[in-house]
Amino acid sequence: MNPNSANQRWSKWIWFVAPGTITARPFKNVVENVARFARKGFGSASQMRIRETPKGYIVEVLSEGHPAHDPQFVKYMKDCFQKFFINGFGPDTQVRLTVKLMAGSRQDGTPADQMVVLPSLRVN
Amino acid sequence: MANGLYAIFKQRLLNKELDLDTDVITALLIDNADYSVNLTTHDDLADVAGAGQVATANLGTLTIALGVFDSADFSWTAVTGDQSESIILYDNTHASDALIAYYDTGITGMPVTPNGGNINVTVHASGWFSL
């Protein structure tokens, strides 16, 4: 895979979700449900990572093909996921979304961004 | 070559010369046409020819946990220069800019040809390296 080839656009979507006080759910259920919903929103070619922190969940999606430079599309995705999280965790759930274009053109005349994904190094 | 830690980095670490989560740690984009790594003998940034140094970025949110060194994702901004094939991590606080680690294998998106735009780097979920 070369994410920097022409006509590809990669983006990273990061949600921070502070669950509402009413609906507590096991982490395993959260992972399954978010994965199912994100697969519908982004398609199966995406990578997703969910972390549980003391203040809430961090959901990261690295995806190809979505117009992350388009504010209307970002708002649409934000609204969809916000509704999903509130349905799952309760009405006082706090949802924050950060979107970053990782590779591809912003279609504003500036040079396209490029992306590098590092491996981890294990020293025994 | 393969990814690895510089041998003298390990020595410096054991010798308490470096503090990875408080020092300024810099990621350097490297053009391998101008740099041939030697993990055994190279120890300082001076071992890396200037022509081979394409772009630098200081890392943020440095953490050490259970032997894993990690940082936030970062970007090299408005990068120009030669095609680049590898990445070096070095300690910018150390008096001679101590080399830490070298990566040229298993990097998605490499080699990368700078086009004047940003190069966004995603650090592995398991961090830069674990000891």
Coordinates of C-alpha atoms in Angstrom, one line a residue:
Chain A
M1 CA 0.0 0.0 0.0
N2 CA 1.3 3.4 -0.9
P3 CA -0.9 6.0 0.7
N4 CA 1.0 8.8 -1.1
S5 CA 0.1 7.7 -4.6
A6 CA -2.1 10.0 -6.7
N7 CA -5.8 10.2 -6.1
Q8 CA -5.7 8.8 -2.6
R9 CA -6.9 10.7 0.4
W10 CA -6.3 9.4 3.9
S11 CA -7.7 10.9 7.0
K12 CA -7.6 10.3 10.7
W13 CA -10.8 10.7 12.7
I14 CA -10.4 10.8 16.5
W15 CA -13.4 10.9 18.8
F16 CA -13.2 11.4 22.5
V17 CA -16.3 10.2 24.2
A18 CA -17.1 10.8 27.8
P19 CA -20.0 8.4 28.5
G20 CA -23.1 9.6 30.2
T21 CA -23.8 8.7 33.8
I22 CA -26.9 6.7 33.0
T23 CA -25.7 3.9 30.7
A24 CA -22.5 2.1 31.7
R25 CA -21.3 -0.6 29.2
P26 CA -18.5 -3.2 29.3
F27 CA -15.5 -2.3 27.2
K28 CA -16.0 -5.4 25.0
N29 CA -19.5 -4.3 24.1
V30 CA -18.3 -0.8 23.3
V31 CA -15.6 -2.1 21.0
E32 CA -18.1 -4.4 19.1
N33 CA -20.8 -1.7 18.7
V34 CA -18.4 1.1 17.7
A35 CA -16.6 -1.3 15.2
R36 CA -20.0 -2.2 13.7
F37 CA -21.1 1.4 13.4
A38 CA -17.7 2.7 12.1
R39 CA -17.6 -0.1 9.5
K40 CA -20.9 1.3 8.1
G41 CA -19.6 4.8 8.2
F42 CA -16.1 4.3 6.8
G43 CA -16.1 0.8 5.1
S44 CA -14.0 -2.2 6.0
A45 CA -10.8 -0.8 4.5
S46 CA -10.3 1.4 7.5
Q47 CA -8.2 0.8 10.6
M48 CA -9.8 1.5 14.0
R49 CA -8.4 1.6 17.5
I50 CA -10.4 2.1 20.7
R51 CA -8.8 2.9 24.0
E52 CA -10.5 3.2 27.4
T53 CA -9.2 6.0 29.6
P54 CA -10.3 7.1 33.1
K55 CA -12.3 10.0 31.5
G56 CA -13.8 8.1 28.6
Y57 CA -13.1 6.4 25.3
I58 CA -10.8 7.4 22.5
V59 CA -11.8 6.1 19.1
E60 CA -9.3 6.5 16.2
V61 CA -10.1 5.7 12.6
L62 CA -7.6 5.9 9.8
S63 CA -9.5 5.8 6.6
E64 CA -9.0 6.2 2.8
G65 CA -11.3 8.0 0.4
H66 CA -13.3 10.3 2.7
P67 CA -13.4 14.0 2.0
A68 CA -12.0 15.1 5.4
H69 CA -11.2 18.5 3.9
D70 CA -14.9 19.2 3.3
P71 CA -16.5 20.8 6.4
Q72 CA -20.0 19.7 5.4
F73 CA -18.9 16.0 5.2
V74 CA -17.1 16.4 8.6
K75 CA -20.3 17.9 10.1
Y76 CA -22.4 15.1 8.7
M77 CA -20.1 12.4 10.2
K78 CA -19.9 14.3 13.5
D79 CA -23.6 14.4 13.8
C80 CA -24.1 10.7 12.9
F81 CA -21.5 9.5 15.4
Q82 CA -22.7 11.9 18.1
K83 CA -26.2 10.5 17.7
F84 CA -24.8 7.0 17.9
F85 CA -22.8 7.6 21.0
I86 CA -25.7 9.4 22.8
N87 CA -28.0 6.5 21.9
G88 CA -25.5 4.1 23.4
F89 CA -24.3 6.0 26.5
G90 CA -27.1 8.3 27.4
P91 CA -28.1 11.9 26.8
D92 CA -25.4 13.6 28.9
T93 CA -22.6 11.9 26.8
Q94 CA -19.9 14.3 25.7
V95 CA -18.5 13.8 22.2
R96 CA -15.5 15.6 20.7
L97 CA -14.3 15.0 17.2
T98 CA -10.9 15.9 15.7
V99 CA -10.3 15.3 12.0
K100 CA -6.9 15.5 10.2
L101 CA -6.1 15.0 6.6
M102 CA -3.2 12.6 6.6
A103 CA -2.5 12.2 2.9
G104 CA -3.9 13.7 -0.3
S105 CA -5.0 17.0 -1.7
R106 CA -7.0 19.6 0.2
Q107 CA -8.2 20.9 -3.1
D108 CA -7.2 24.4 -2.2
G109 CA -4.1 24.7 -4.4
T110 CA -1.6 23.8 -1.7
P111 CA 0.7 20.7 -2.1
A112 CA -0.9 17.4 -1.2
D113 CA -0.1 16.1 2.3
Q114 CA 1.7 12.8 2.5
M115 CA 1.6 10.1 5.2
V116 CA 4.0 7.8 6.8
V117 CA 3.1 5.1 9.3
L118 CA 5.9 3.8 11.5
P119 CA 6.5 0.3 12.8
S120 CA 7.4 -0.3 16.4
L121 CA 10.7 -1.7 17.3
R122 CA 11.1 -4.4 19.9
V123 CA 14.5 -4.9 21.5
N124 CA 15.0 -8.2 23.3
Chain B
M1 CA 19.7 -2.5 6.8
A2 CA 17.0 -3.0 9.4
N3 CA 15.4 -1.0 12.1
G4 CA 17.4 -0.7 15.3
L5 CA 18.7 1.2 18.2
Y6 CA 22.2 2.7 18.0
A7 CA 24.6 0.7 20.2
I8 CA 26.0 3.8 21.9
F9 CA 22.5 5.0 22.7
K10 CA 22.0 1.9 24.8
Q11 CA 25.3 2.7 26.5
R12 CA 24.3 6.3 27.2
L13 CA 20.9 5.1 28.5
L14 CA 22.6 2.8 31.0
N15 CA 25.0 5.5 31.9
K16 CA 22.1 7.9 32.8
E17 CA 23.1 10.4 30.1
L18 CA 19.7 10.6 28.5
D19 CA 16.2 11.2 29.8
L20 CA 13.8 10.4 27.0
D21 CA 10.6 11.8 28.4
T22 CA 12.0 15.1 29.5
D23 CA 14.7 15.8 26.8
V24 CA 13.7 17.3 23.4
I25 CA 13.5 14.3 21.1
T26 CA 13.6 15.0 17.4
A27 CA 12.6 12.9 14.4
L28 CA 14.8 13.4 11.3
L29 CA 13.8 12.5 7.8
I30 CA 16.7 10.9 6.0
D31 CA 17.8 10.6 2.3
N32 CA 19.7 7.4 2.2
A33 CA 21.6 8.5 -0.9
D34 CA 23.6 10.7 1.5
Y35 CA 23.6 8.5 4.7
S36 CA 24.6 4.9 5.3
V37 CA 23.7 3.8 8.7
N38 CA 26.1 2.1 11.1
L39 CA 24.3 1.2 14.3
T40 CA 27.5 0.2 15.9
T41 CA 29.8 3.2 15.4
H42 CA 27.5 6.1 14.7
D43 CA 26.6 8.0 17.9
D44 CA 26.0 11.7 17.2
L45 CA 24.1 13.7 14.7
A46 CA 27.5 14.8 13.3
D47 CA 27.7 11.3 11.8
V48 CA 24.7 12.1 9.6
A49 CA 25.8 14.1 6.6
G50 CA 23.9 17.4 6.3
A51 CA 22.8 16.6 2.8
G52 CA 21.1 13.5 4.1
Q53 CA 19.0 15.5 6.6
V54 CA 15.8 16.4 4.8
A55 CA 13.4 17.5 7.6
T56 CA 13.2 17.7 11.4
A57 CA 10.3 17.7 13.9
N58 CA 10.4 17.7 17.6
L59 CA 8.1 15.1 19.2
G60 CA 5.4 15.9 21.6
T61 CA 3.7 14.1 24.5
L62 CA 6.7 11.9 25.3
T63 CA 5.9 8.9 27.5
I64 CA 7.8 6.0 29.0
A65 CA 5.7 3.1 30.3
L66 CA 6.7 -0.5 31.0
G67 CA 9.8 -0.1 28.8
V68 CA 7.8 1.5 25.9
F69 CA 8.9 4.8 24.5
D70 CA 6.0 6.6 22.8
S71 CA 5.1 10.0 21.5
A72 CA 2.2 11.8 19.8
D73 CA 1.8 11.6 16.1
F74 CA 3.7 14.5 14.4
S75 CA 4.2 16.3 11.1
W76 CA 7.1 17.5 9.1
T77 CA 5.8 20.7 7.6
A78 CA 6.3 22.2 4.1
V79 CA 9.0 19.6 3.3
T80 CA 11.2 20.1 0.3
G81 CA 14.3 18.1 -0.8
D82 CA 15.3 14.7 -2.0
Q83 CA 13.4 11.5 -1.9
S84 CA 13.7 10.0 1.6
E85 CA 13.8 6.5 2.8
S86 CA 14.4 6.4 6.5
I87 CA 13.9 8.1 9.9
I88 CA 16.3 8.8 12.7
L89 CA 15.4 9.6 16.2
Y90 CA 17.9 11.7 18.2
D91 CA 18.1 13.5 21.6
N92 CA 18.2 17.2 20.8
T93 CA 19.0 18.1 24.4
H94 CA 22.1 16.0 24.6
A95 CA 25.3 18.1 24.0
S96 CA 26.2 16.2 20.9
D97 CA 22.7 15.3 19.7
A98 CA 22.8 11.6 20.6
L99 CA 21.4 9.3 18.0
I100 CA 18.7 6.9 19.4
A101 CA 17.1 4.8 16.7
Y102 CA 17.0 4.2 13.0
Y103 CA 14.0 3.1 10.9
D104 CA 14.0 2.1 7.3
T105 CA 12.0 -1.1 7.2
G106 CA 8.3 -1.7 7.4
I107 CA 7.4 2.0 7.1
T108 CA 4.1 2.5 5.2
G109 CA 4.5 5.4 2.8
M110 CA 8.3 5.2 2.4
P111 CA 10.1 6.2 0.3
V112 CA 8.5 9.5 0.3
T113 CA 9.3 12.3 -2.2
P114 CA 8.8 15.7 -0.6
N115 CA 6.5 18.0 -2.6
G116 CA 6.4 21.1 -0.5
G117 CA 3.5 19.9 1.6
N118 CA 3.3 18.3 5.0
I119 CA 4.4 14.7 5.8
N120 CA 2.1 13.4 8.5
V121 CA 3.6 10.6 10.6
T122 CA 1.5 8.1 12.6
V123 CA 3.5 6.6 15.4
H124 CA 2.8 2.9 16.0
A125 CA 0.2 2.0 18.6
S126 CA 2.9 0.2 20.5
G127 CA 5.2 3.2 20.5
W128 CA 8.6 3.9 18.9
F129 CA 10.3 1.1 20.6
S130 CA 10.2 -1.2 23.6
L131 CA 13.1 -2.4 25.7

